[in-house]
Amino acid sequence: MKALIIRELFWFLIGSLMSLGLSFIFLGLLNLTSSQGFLNSIEKIFTVQLYIIGCIVSLISFYIFRIIIIAVKKYL
């Protein structure tokens, strides 16, 4: 039981780190620009919200992919 908890914490840590990087890629693909040369405060808040959404979606996607891989290994 202890090994299972440690393994899941390890995967959660790896998934969290990967989701941070993937959310940067997500924001890069959106190519956020401002009409001015710099972002105003509302645009900065929107960018941070998009980054958090990207992190959450990436982490959920990572776990869904992990569950699919485990299921395929179990049935093959």
mmCIF file of N, CA and C in Angstrom, residues 15 19 53-67:
data_model
loop_
_atom_site.group_PDB
_atom_site.id
_atom_site.type_symbol
_atom_site.label_atom_id
_atom_site.label_comp_id
_atom_site.label_asym_id
_atom_site.label_seq_id
_atom_site.Cartn_x
_atom_site.Cartn_y
_atom_site.Cartn_z
ATOM 1 N N GLY A 15 3.493 14.551 -13.541
ATOM 2 C CA GLY A 15 2.396 15.135 -14.322
ATOM 3 C C GLY A 15 2.274 16.633 -14.114
ATOM 4 N N SER A 19 2.768 19.375 -16.958
ATOM 5 C CA SER A 19 1.657 20.280 -17.277
ATOM 6 C C SER A 19 2.108 21.742 -17.266
ATOM 7 N N ILE A 53 -5.657 27.484 -16.668
ATOM 8 C CA ILE A 53 -6.531 26.560 -17.391
ATOM 9 C C ILE A 53 -5.689 25.564 -18.178
ATOM 10 N N GLY A 54 -4.627 26.025 -18.808
ATOM 11 C CA GLY A 54 -3.734 25.135 -19.543
ATOM 12 C C GLY A 54 -3.084 24.108 -18.643
ATOM 13 N N CYS A 55 -2.688 24.509 -17.433
ATOM 14 C CA CYS A 55 -2.101 23.573 -16.472
ATOM 15 C C CYS A 55 -3.101 22.500 -16.079
ATOM 16 N N ILE A 56 -4.314 22.907 -15.770
ATOM 17 C CA ILE A 56 -5.337 21.956 -15.331
ATOM 18 C C ILE A 56 -5.695 20.990 -16.454
ATOM 19 N N VAL A 57 -5.895 21.508 -17.647
ATOM 20 C CA VAL A 57 -6.245 20.648 -18.784
ATOM 21 C C VAL A 57 -5.094 19.690 -19.099
ATOM 22 N N SER A 58 -3.870 20.154 -19.029
ATOM 23 C CA SER A 58 -2.719 19.291 -19.289
ATOM 24 C C SER A 58 -2.604 18.189 -18.248
ATOM 25 N N LEU A 59 -2.824 18.519 -16.992
ATOM 26 C CA LEU A 59 -2.742 17.514 -15.936
ATOM 27 C C LEU A 59 -3.843 16.462 -16.093
ATOM 28 N N ILE A 60 -5.053 16.897 -16.407
ATOM 29 C CA ILE A 60 -6.155 15.951 -16.627
ATOM 30 C C ILE A 60 -5.864 15.073 -17.842
ATOM 31 N N SER A 61 -5.350 15.678 -18.909
ATOM 32 C CA SER A 61 -5.010 14.912 -20.112
ATOM 33 C C SER A 61 -3.918 13.896 -19.831
ATOM 34 N N PHE A 62 -2.943 14.271 -19.013
ATOM 35 C CA PHE A 62 -1.861 13.369 -18.642
ATOM 36 C C PHE A 62 -2.415 12.149 -17.917
ATOM 37 N N TYR A 63 -3.337 12.357 -16.981
ATOM 38 C CA TYR A 63 -3.909 11.243 -16.241
ATOM 39 C C TYR A 63 -4.818 10.382 -17.111
ATOM 40 N N ILE A 64 -5.567 10.986 -18.016
ATOM 41 C CA ILE A 64 -6.404 10.204 -18.936
ATOM 42 C C ILE A 64 -5.521 9.330 -19.814
ATOM 43 N N PHE A 65 -4.436 9.896 -20.330
ATOM 44 C CA PHE A 65 -3.505 9.132 -21.152
ATOM 45 C C PHE A 65 -2.891 7.995 -20.341
ATOM 46 N N ARG A 66 -2.559 8.259 -19.092
ATOM 47 C CA ARG A 66 -1.972 7.247 -18.219
ATOM 48 C C ARG A 66 -2.964 6.120 -17.961
ATOM 49 N N ILE A 67 -4.225 6.430 -17.745
ATOM 50 C CA ILE A 67 -5.253 5.415 -17.523
ATOM 51 C C ILE A 67 -5.437 4.559 -18.779
#
